[in-house]
Amino acid sequence: MTDEDSGGGSKRNDLMEKIVSLCKRRGFVFQSAEIYGGFRSTYDYGPLGVNMLRNVKDAWWRSMVQERDDVVGIDAAVLSPPRVWEASGHLANFTDPLVDCRSCRERWRADQIDGVCPNCGSKDLTASRQFNLMFSTNVGPVADEGSIAYLRPETAQGMFTNFANVVTTARKKPPFGIAQIGKAFRNEITPQNFVFRTREFDLMEMEYFVPPPEAPRWFDYWLEKRHSWFIDLGMPADMLRIRHHDEKELSHYSAGTADLEFAFPWGWGELEGVANRTDYDLRVHQEASGERLEYFDQFTNERYFPYVIEPALGATRAMMAFLIAAYDEDEVGGEARSVLRLDHRLAPYQVAVLPLSKKDTLEPLARDVLKKVQAHFMCDYDTTQSIGKRYRRQDEVGTPWCVTVDFDSLEDDAVTVRDRDTTEQVRVPVDGLVAELSRRAEATAS
Ligand code: GAP
């Protein structure tokens, strides 16, 4: 879907502007080094963004590791020596085709621009050359050839280089997986669309090692599993689609890849990739390191390289997609409001505790309520402005439940719980508040 296809281009640009502005205004995402004019498409996550990003990662980890007995986690180093990337093929192949515009000197990815400079319209472009996307640095006090190290462009290699360690220590046999969440770095030629494509991002990857004949079945399994993860977290099914790569699109290690695509405001774009990496990585690392990376099956007495099925998702890209999918505008009591209809597991705050008035008389009970709820949910505590304005503020950042402490609360030891989506308000005894909020949370999570 392109803007032209559906004629809704300006509306969608508008949506993107609203999301970017909301992210900045409310503390989700800031331009990095903003006081120095910003730094080349890098972003910082503010008080609300850091909560939400953590929730995205937690939801992934829960589904990929915690709720399974066939997947374990690791946390590998960001820096690694050239031998890892020589063997993996990234030094030779992790490249994009780069062209320069001779008129305005902008640089572009040749495969994204159709022979015309998007900046000045010139067709006077250089021939394309391959540009390696890995960042290098020097480790130790002497910067020479021997001290070069690379910042990982994917977390996956940490799973392959630790394959034997994990098999031995976790006593796992195929089919089993190793999962990891961590920073990845790519010197993208054209970072763009806010946090969609950045040079530094959080990546969530799982390498699932299987007996080779089972690879096609597990590929289908993980594609379906990853699709339903998004749906379960509230993403509308019509904003997701699956697209299989054709042969010439495949990465150097892949025998088959499918993208889960999301309906971004500018059109369909990759959200997550699921790849069949075959036995490529274990084979090349065994060859290069001389260490045995085959799996030895004690029952069949066979030694083999497992195939790998890999779901890989950018946490920051996923957070942006969830924000876009959740953004809505409606009217409450004749007034326009903007609301993020986020699943409570993703919302930066699940609960806001709001004393009706700033008067000291309400504060002790309100703080008492806050303490009780904080033990179970991430909470905001807000005493400023009218209660109506505070509700709007919480709606705008996606807080599913507001708990209001009023003067009656001092008499009846009860509070009002307001639902973000229906705006319905019910009175709940303070004693039963955590149970009521947990009941609501379970109801949306099931
Ligand atoms: N190990 C496989 C791999 O890294 P990929 O398709 O290059 O595959 C996986 O990346 C996911 O990481 C993408 O689907 C996307 O969600 C995210 N991603 C990739 N490049 C990114 C970038 N420059 N900025 C933000 N997210 C990115």
Coordinates of C-alpha atoms and ligand atoms in Angstrom, one line a residue:
M1 CA 0.0 0.0 0.0
T2 CA 1.4 3.4 -0.9
D3 CA 0.0 6.8 -0.1
E4 CA -0.9 7.2 -3.8
D5 CA -2.8 3.9 -3.8
S6 CA -5.4 4.9 -1.2
G7 CA -5.3 8.7 -1.6
G8 CA -4.9 9.0 2.2
G9 CA -1.4 10.3 2.1
S10 CA -1.8 13.6 4.0
K11 CA -3.9 12.0 6.7
R12 CA -1.2 9.4 7.2
N13 CA 1.6 12.0 7.3
D14 CA -0.5 13.8 9.8
L15 CA -0.7 10.7 11.9
M16 CA 3.1 10.4 11.9
E17 CA 3.5 14.0 12.9
K18 CA 1.1 13.5 15.8
I19 CA 3.0 10.4 17.0
V20 CA 6.4 12.2 16.8
S21 CA 5.1 15.2 18.5
L22 CA 3.4 13.1 21.3
C23 CA 6.6 11.2 21.8
K24 CA 8.5 14.3 22.4
R25 CA 5.9 16.3 24.3
R26 CA 5.1 13.5 26.7
G27 CA 8.6 12.0 27.2
F28 CA 8.6 8.9 25.1
V29 CA 11.4 9.7 22.6
F30 CA 13.8 12.6 22.4
Q31 CA 16.3 13.5 19.7
S32 CA 19.7 12.4 21.1
A33 CA 22.1 15.3 22.1
E34 CA 19.3 17.7 21.3
I35 CA 20.9 20.6 23.2
Y36 CA 23.7 20.3 20.6
G37 CA 21.4 20.3 17.6
G38 CA 20.7 16.5 17.7
F39 CA 23.0 13.7 16.5
R40 CA 22.4 11.9 13.2
S41 CA 19.2 10.0 13.6
T42 CA 19.9 8.7 17.1
Y43 CA 17.2 8.9 19.8
D44 CA 16.9 8.7 23.5
Y45 CA 14.0 7.2 25.4
G46 CA 12.4 9.4 28.0
P47 CA 10.6 8.5 31.2
L48 CA 7.5 7.1 29.4
G49 CA 9.4 5.6 26.5
V50 CA 11.8 3.7 28.7
N51 CA 8.8 2.1 30.5
M52 CA 7.1 1.2 27.2
L53 CA 10.3 -0.1 25.6
R54 CA 10.9 -2.3 28.6
N55 CA 7.4 -3.6 28.4
V56 CA 7.8 -4.5 24.8
K57 CA 11.0 -6.4 25.6
D58 CA 9.4 -8.1 28.7
A59 CA 6.4 -9.2 26.6
W60 CA 8.8 -10.7 24.1
W61 CA 10.9 -12.4 26.7
R62 CA 7.9 -13.8 28.5
S63 CA 6.5 -15.3 25.3
M64 CA 9.9 -16.5 23.9
V65 CA 11.7 -17.6 27.0
Q66 CA 9.7 -17.6 30.3
E67 CA 6.7 -19.5 29.0
R68 CA 8.7 -22.2 27.2
D69 CA 10.9 -25.0 28.4
D70 CA 12.8 -25.3 25.1
V71 CA 14.3 -21.8 24.9
V72 CA 17.1 -20.3 27.1
G73 CA 18.5 -16.8 27.1
I74 CA 21.9 -15.3 26.9
D75 CA 23.4 -11.8 27.0
A76 CA 26.5 -11.6 24.8
A77 CA 29.0 -8.8 24.3
V78 CA 28.4 -5.9 21.9
L79 CA 32.1 -5.8 20.9
S80 CA 33.6 -8.7 19.0
P81 CA 36.8 -9.5 17.0
P82 CA 37.0 -9.4 13.2
R83 CA 37.2 -13.2 13.1
V84 CA 33.6 -13.6 14.1
W85 CA 32.4 -11.3 11.3
E86 CA 34.8 -12.7 8.7
A87 CA 33.5 -16.2 9.4
S88 CA 29.8 -15.1 9.5
G89 CA 30.2 -13.5 6.1
H90 CA 29.2 -10.0 7.4
L91 CA 32.5 -8.4 6.5
A92 CA 32.0 -9.4 2.9
N93 CA 28.3 -9.3 2.6
F94 CA 26.6 -7.0 5.1
T95 CA 26.5 -4.2 2.7
D96 CA 24.0 -1.9 1.0
P97 CA 24.5 -0.4 -2.5
L98 CA 25.5 3.3 -2.1
V99 CA 25.2 6.1 -4.7
D100 CA 26.1 9.7 -4.5
C101 CA 24.2 12.5 -6.2
R102 CA 26.7 14.6 -8.2
S103 CA 24.4 17.6 -8.0
C104 CA 23.6 18.0 -4.3
R105 CA 26.1 15.5 -2.9
E106 CA 23.5 13.6 -0.9
R107 CA 24.1 9.8 -0.5
W108 CA 21.4 7.2 -1.1
R109 CA 20.7 3.5 -1.0
A110 CA 20.6 2.7 -4.8
D111 CA 17.8 0.1 -4.3
Q112 CA 15.5 2.7 -2.7
I113 CA 15.6 5.6 -5.2
D114 CA 14.9 4.4 -8.7
G115 CA 17.8 6.4 -10.3
V116 CA 16.6 9.8 -9.3
C117 CA 17.9 11.8 -6.3
P118 CA 15.0 12.3 -3.9
N119 CA 16.5 15.5 -2.6
C120 CA 17.1 17.5 -5.8
G121 CA 15.6 15.4 -8.6
S122 CA 18.9 15.0 -10.4
K123 CA 19.6 11.8 -12.4
D124 CA 23.3 12.5 -12.3
L125 CA 24.3 9.8 -9.8
T126 CA 27.5 7.9 -9.4
A127 CA 27.7 4.2 -10.1
S128 CA 26.6 2.2 -7.0
R129 CA 29.2 0.6 -4.8
Q130 CA 28.8 -1.7 -1.9
F131 CA 29.0 0.0 1.5
N132 CA 29.6 -2.2 4.7
L133 CA 27.1 -1.3 7.4
M134 CA 29.2 -2.4 10.4
F135 CA 30.7 0.1 12.8
S136 CA 34.3 -0.6 13.8
T137 CA 36.3 0.7 16.7
N138 CA 39.7 0.0 18.3
V139 CA 40.1 -1.9 21.5
G140 CA 43.0 -1.0 23.8
P141 CA 45.3 1.9 23.8
V142 CA 46.9 1.4 20.3
A143 CA 44.7 2.1 17.3
D144 CA 46.1 -0.2 14.6
E145 CA 45.0 -3.1 12.4
G146 CA 45.4 -5.6 15.2
S147 CA 43.1 -3.7 17.6
I148 CA 40.1 -3.4 15.3
A149 CA 36.8 -4.7 16.8
Y150 CA 33.2 -4.5 15.5
L151 CA 30.0 -3.4 17.2
R152 CA 27.6 -6.2 16.4
P153 CA 25.0 -5.5 13.7
E154 CA 22.9 -8.4 14.9
T155 CA 22.8 -10.3 18.2
A156 CA 22.6 -13.7 16.5
Q157 CA 26.3 -14.3 16.2
G158 CA 26.5 -14.4 20.0
M159 CA 24.1 -17.3 20.0
F160 CA 26.2 -19.2 17.4
T161 CA 29.6 -18.6 19.0
N162 CA 28.1 -19.8 22.3
F163 CA 26.2 -22.7 20.9
A164 CA 28.5 -25.4 22.4
N165 CA 28.6 -23.6 25.8
V166 CA 24.8 -23.5 25.9
V167 CA 24.3 -27.1 24.8
T168 CA 26.7 -28.3 27.5
T169 CA 25.5 -26.0 30.4
A170 CA 21.8 -25.9 29.7
R171 CA 21.6 -29.6 28.6
K172 CA 19.4 -28.8 25.7
K173 CA 18.9 -30.9 22.6
P174 CA 17.3 -29.8 19.3
P175 CA 14.7 -28.6 18.8
F176 CA 15.7 -25.8 21.3
G177 CA 16.3 -22.1 21.1
I178 CA 18.7 -19.4 22.4
A179 CA 17.2 -15.9 22.8
Q180 CA 18.8 -12.6 23.3
I181 CA 17.8 -8.9 23.6
G182 CA 20.4 -6.2 23.1
K183 CA 21.8 -3.3 21.2
A184 CA 22.7 -3.6 17.6
F185 CA 24.5 -1.1 15.5
R186 CA 24.3 -0.5 11.7
N187 CA 25.8 2.4 9.8
E188 CA 22.6 2.8 7.8
I189 CA 23.0 5.0 4.7
T190 CA 19.6 6.5 5.0
P191 CA 18.2 6.3 8.5
Q192 CA 14.6 7.4 8.3
N193 CA 11.0 7.6 9.6
F194 CA 11.7 8.5 13.2
V195 CA 12.8 5.3 15.1
F196 CA 11.9 3.0 12.2
R197 CA 15.5 2.8 10.9
T198 CA 18.2 4.1 13.1
R199 CA 21.9 3.4 13.5
E200 CA 21.6 2.1 17.0
F201 CA 18.6 0.0 18.0
D202 CA 17.4 -2.7 20.4
L203 CA 17.1 -6.1 18.7
M204 CA 15.3 -9.2 20.0
E205 CA 16.4 -12.4 18.3
M206 CA 15.9 -16.1 18.9
E207 CA 17.9 -18.8 17.1
Y208 CA 15.9 -22.1 17.2
F209 CA 18.1 -25.1 16.4
V210 CA 16.3 -28.0 14.8
P211 CA 17.1 -31.3 13.1
P212 CA 17.4 -30.3 9.4
P213 CA 14.4 -32.2 8.1
E214 CA 12.2 -30.4 10.6
A215 CA 13.2 -26.9 9.4
P216 CA 10.2 -26.2 7.1
R217 CA 7.8 -27.1 9.9
W218 CA 9.5 -24.9 12.5
F219 CA 9.7 -22.0 10.0
D220 CA 5.9 -22.1 9.6
Y221 CA 5.5 -22.6 13.4
W222 CA 7.5 -19.5 14.3
L223 CA 6.0 -17.3 11.6
E224 CA 2.5 -18.1 13.0
K225 CA 3.7 -17.7 16.6
R226 CA 5.2 -14.3 16.0
H227 CA 2.2 -13.1 14.1
S228 CA -0.1 -14.1 17.0
W229 CA 2.2 -12.4 19.5
F230 CA 1.3 -9.0 17.9
I231 CA -2.4 -9.8 17.7
D232 CA -2.4 -10.9 21.3
L233 CA -0.9 -7.6 22.3
G234 CA -3.7 -5.7 20.6
M235 CA -2.4 -5.1 17.1
P236 CA -5.3 -5.1 14.6
A237 CA -5.0 -8.0 12.2
D238 CA -5.6 -5.8 9.2
M239 CA -2.4 -3.8 10.1
L240 CA -0.2 -6.9 9.7
R241 CA 0.6 -9.0 6.7
I242 CA 3.1 -11.7 5.8
R243 CA 5.4 -11.3 2.8
H244 CA 7.8 -14.0 1.6
H245 CA 11.2 -12.8 0.2
D246 CA 12.0 -13.7 -3.3
E247 CA 15.3 -15.3 -4.0
K248 CA 17.3 -12.1 -4.8
E249 CA 16.2 -10.4 -1.6
L250 CA 17.6 -13.2 0.7
S251 CA 20.4 -12.4 3.1
H252 CA 23.7 -14.3 2.4
Y253 CA 22.8 -16.9 5.1
S254 CA 19.2 -17.4 4.4
A255 CA 17.4 -20.2 2.5
G256 CA 14.0 -18.6 3.0
T257 CA 12.8 -15.5 4.8
A258 CA 9.3 -14.0 5.5
D259 CA 8.7 -10.6 6.8
L260 CA 5.8 -9.7 9.1
E261 CA 4.9 -6.3 7.6
F262 CA 3.1 -3.5 9.3
A263 CA 0.9 -0.8 7.8
F264 CA 3.1 2.2 8.7
P265 CA 1.7 5.6 7.9
W266 CA 3.9 5.7 4.7
G267 CA 2.9 2.2 3.6
W268 CA 3.7 -1.4 4.3
G269 CA 7.1 -2.0 5.9
E270 CA 9.1 -4.7 7.5
L271 CA 8.3 -5.2 11.2
E272 CA 9.9 -8.5 11.9
G273 CA 11.8 -11.1 9.9
V274 CA 11.7 -14.9 10.2
A275 CA 14.5 -16.7 8.4
N276 CA 15.7 -20.2 7.8
R277 CA 19.4 -19.7 8.3
T278 CA 20.1 -23.4 7.6
D279 CA 23.3 -24.7 9.1
Y280 CA 25.3 -21.8 7.5
D281 CA 26.4 -20.1 10.7
L282 CA 27.4 -23.1 12.8
R283 CA 29.3 -24.6 9.8
V284 CA 31.3 -21.4 9.1
H285 CA 32.2 -20.9 12.7
Q286 CA 33.3 -24.5 13.1
E287 CA 35.5 -24.1 10.0
A288 CA 37.0 -20.8 11.1
S289 CA 37.5 -21.6 14.8
G290 CA 38.4 -25.2 14.6
E291 CA 36.0 -25.9 17.5
R292 CA 33.3 -28.6 17.1
L293 CA 29.9 -27.0 16.7
E294 CA 27.9 -30.0 15.6
Y295 CA 25.3 -31.5 17.8
F296 CA 26.0 -35.1 19.0
D297 CA 22.8 -37.1 19.4
Q298 CA 23.5 -39.8 22.0
F299 CA 20.4 -41.8 21.1
T300 CA 21.2 -42.2 17.4
N301 CA 24.9 -41.8 17.7
E302 CA 24.8 -39.2 15.0
R303 CA 26.7 -35.9 14.7
Y304 CA 25.0 -33.1 12.7
F305 CA 24.7 -29.4 12.3
P306 CA 21.2 -28.3 13.3
Y307 CA 19.4 -25.9 11.0
V308 CA 18.4 -22.6 12.5
I309 CA 15.0 -20.8 12.4
E310 CA 15.4 -17.2 13.5
P311 CA 12.6 -14.7 14.4
A312 CA 14.3 -11.2 14.6
L313 CA 12.4 -8.1 15.7
G314 CA 13.6 -4.6 16.5
A315 CA 12.2 -3.6 19.9
T316 CA 12.3 0.1 19.0
R317 CA 10.6 -0.5 15.7
A318 CA 8.0 -2.7 17.4
M319 CA 7.3 0.0 20.0
M320 CA 6.7 2.5 17.2
A321 CA 4.3 0.2 15.5
F322 CA 2.4 -0.4 18.7
L323 CA 2.1 3.4 19.2
I324 CA 0.9 3.9 15.7
A325 CA -1.7 1.1 16.0
A326 CA -2.9 2.4 19.4
Y327 CA -3.3 6.1 18.5
D328 CA -6.9 7.2 18.3
E329 CA -9.0 10.3 18.6
D330 CA -12.5 10.5 19.9
E331 CA -14.9 12.7 21.8
V332 CA -15.6 12.5 25.5
G333 CA -18.4 14.7 27.0
G334 CA -18.4 16.8 23.8
E335 CA -14.6 17.4 24.0
A336 CA -12.0 16.0 21.6
R337 CA -9.4 13.8 23.1
S338 CA -6.4 11.8 21.8
V339 CA -6.0 8.4 23.4
L340 CA -3.5 5.6 23.1
R341 CA -5.4 2.4 23.2
L342 CA -2.4 0.4 24.4
D343 CA -2.7 -3.1 25.9
H344 CA -2.0 -2.6 29.6
R345 CA 1.1 -4.8 29.3
L346 CA 2.7 -2.2 27.0
A347 CA 1.4 1.0 28.5
P348 CA 4.1 3.1 30.2
Y349 CA 1.9 3.3 33.3
Q350 CA -0.9 0.8 34.1
V351 CA -2.4 3.0 36.8
A352 CA -2.5 6.7 37.7
V353 CA -3.4 7.6 41.2
L354 CA -5.1 11.0 41.3
P355 CA -6.1 12.8 44.5
L356 CA -9.1 14.9 43.6
S357 CA -7.7 18.0 45.3
K358 CA -4.3 19.1 46.2
K359 CA -5.5 19.7 49.8
D360 CA -3.4 18.0 52.5
T361 CA -6.4 16.0 53.8
L362 CA -6.4 13.7 50.8
E363 CA -2.7 13.2 50.5
P364 CA -2.1 10.5 53.2
L365 CA -4.9 8.2 51.8
A366 CA -3.8 8.8 48.2
R367 CA -0.2 7.9 49.0
D368 CA -1.4 4.9 50.9
V369 CA -3.3 3.8 47.8
L370 CA -0.3 4.5 45.6
K371 CA 1.9 2.3 47.8
K372 CA -0.5 -0.6 47.6
V373 CA -0.9 -0.4 43.9
Q374 CA 2.8 0.3 43.1
A375 CA 3.7 -3.1 44.4
H376 CA 1.8 -4.7 41.5
F377 CA 1.6 -2.1 38.7
M378 CA 3.7 0.8 37.3
C379 CA 2.0 3.9 38.6
D380 CA 1.9 7.6 38.0
Y381 CA 0.9 10.0 40.8
D382 CA -0.5 13.3 39.6
T383 CA -1.9 16.2 41.6
T384 CA -1.7 19.0 39.1
Q385 CA -4.7 20.7 37.3
S386 CA -8.3 19.7 37.2
I387 CA -9.3 16.0 37.3
G388 CA -10.7 16.3 33.7
K389 CA -7.3 17.5 32.4
R390 CA -5.5 14.8 34.3
Y391 CA -7.7 12.1 32.8
R392 CA -7.0 13.5 29.3
R393 CA -3.3 13.5 30.1
Q394 CA -3.4 9.8 31.1
D395 CA -5.5 8.9 28.1
E396 CA -3.0 10.5 25.8
V397 CA -0.2 8.3 27.1
G398 CA -2.3 5.2 27.3
T399 CA -2.8 4.6 31.0
P400 CA -5.6 2.1 31.2
W401 CA -6.9 2.8 34.7
C402 CA -7.1 6.0 36.7
V403 CA -7.8 5.7 40.5
T404 CA -9.3 8.9 42.0
V405 CA -9.2 9.5 45.7
D406 CA -11.9 12.0 46.7
F407 CA -13.3 13.4 49.9
D408 CA -15.9 10.6 50.2
S409 CA -12.9 8.2 50.2
L410 CA -12.1 9.5 53.7
E411 CA -15.5 8.3 54.8
D412 CA -16.2 5.1 52.8
D413 CA -12.6 3.9 52.3
A414 CA -13.3 3.5 48.6
V415 CA -11.9 5.1 45.4
T416 CA -13.2 5.6 41.8
V417 CA -11.6 3.5 39.1
R418 CA -12.0 5.0 35.6
D419 CA -11.4 3.0 32.4
R420 CA -9.5 4.7 29.6
D421 CA -11.4 3.2 26.7
T422 CA -15.0 3.3 28.0
T423 CA -14.4 6.2 30.5
E424 CA -16.7 4.3 32.8
Q425 CA -16.2 4.9 36.5
V426 CA -16.9 2.5 39.3
R427 CA -16.5 2.8 43.1
V428 CA -14.1 0.2 44.5
P429 CA -13.2 -0.4 48.2
V430 CA -9.5 0.4 48.8
D431 CA -9.1 -3.1 50.3
G432 CA -10.2 -4.7 47.0
L433 CA -8.5 -2.3 44.7
V434 CA -5.5 -4.4 43.7
A435 CA -7.7 -7.5 43.2
E436 CA -10.0 -5.4 40.9
L437 CA -7.1 -4.0 38.9
S438 CA -5.6 -7.5 38.6
R439 CA -8.9 -8.9 37.4
R440 CA -9.1 -6.2 34.7
A441 CA -5.5 -6.9 33.7
E442 CA -6.2 -10.6 33.4
A443 CA -9.4 -10.0 31.4
T444 CA -7.5 -8.0 28.7
A445 CA -4.5 -10.4 28.7
S446 CA -6.6 -13.6 28.1
Ligands
GAP1 N1 19.6 -11.5 12.5 C1 18.7 -11.2 11.5 C2 18.5 -9.7 11.3 O1 19.1 -8.9 11.9 P1 17.2 -8.0 9.9 O2 16.0 -8.1 9.1 O3 18.3 -7.3 9.4 O4 17.5 -9.4 10.4 C3 15.8 -7.8 12.1 O5 16.7 -7.2 11.2 C4 14.8 -6.7 12.6 O6 15.5 -5.7 13.2 C5 14.0 -6.0 11.5 O7 12.8 -6.8 11.1 C6 13.6 -4.7 12.2 O8 12.5 -4.9 13.1 C7 14.8 -4.4 13.0 N2 15.8 -3.5 12.4 C8 16.7 -3.8 11.4 N3 17.4 -2.7 11.1 C9 17.0 -1.7 11.9 C10 17.3 -0.3 12.0 N4 18.3 0.2 11.3 N5 16.7 0.4 13.0 C11 15.7 -0.2 13.7 N6 15.3 -1.4 13.6 C12 15.9 -2.2 12.7

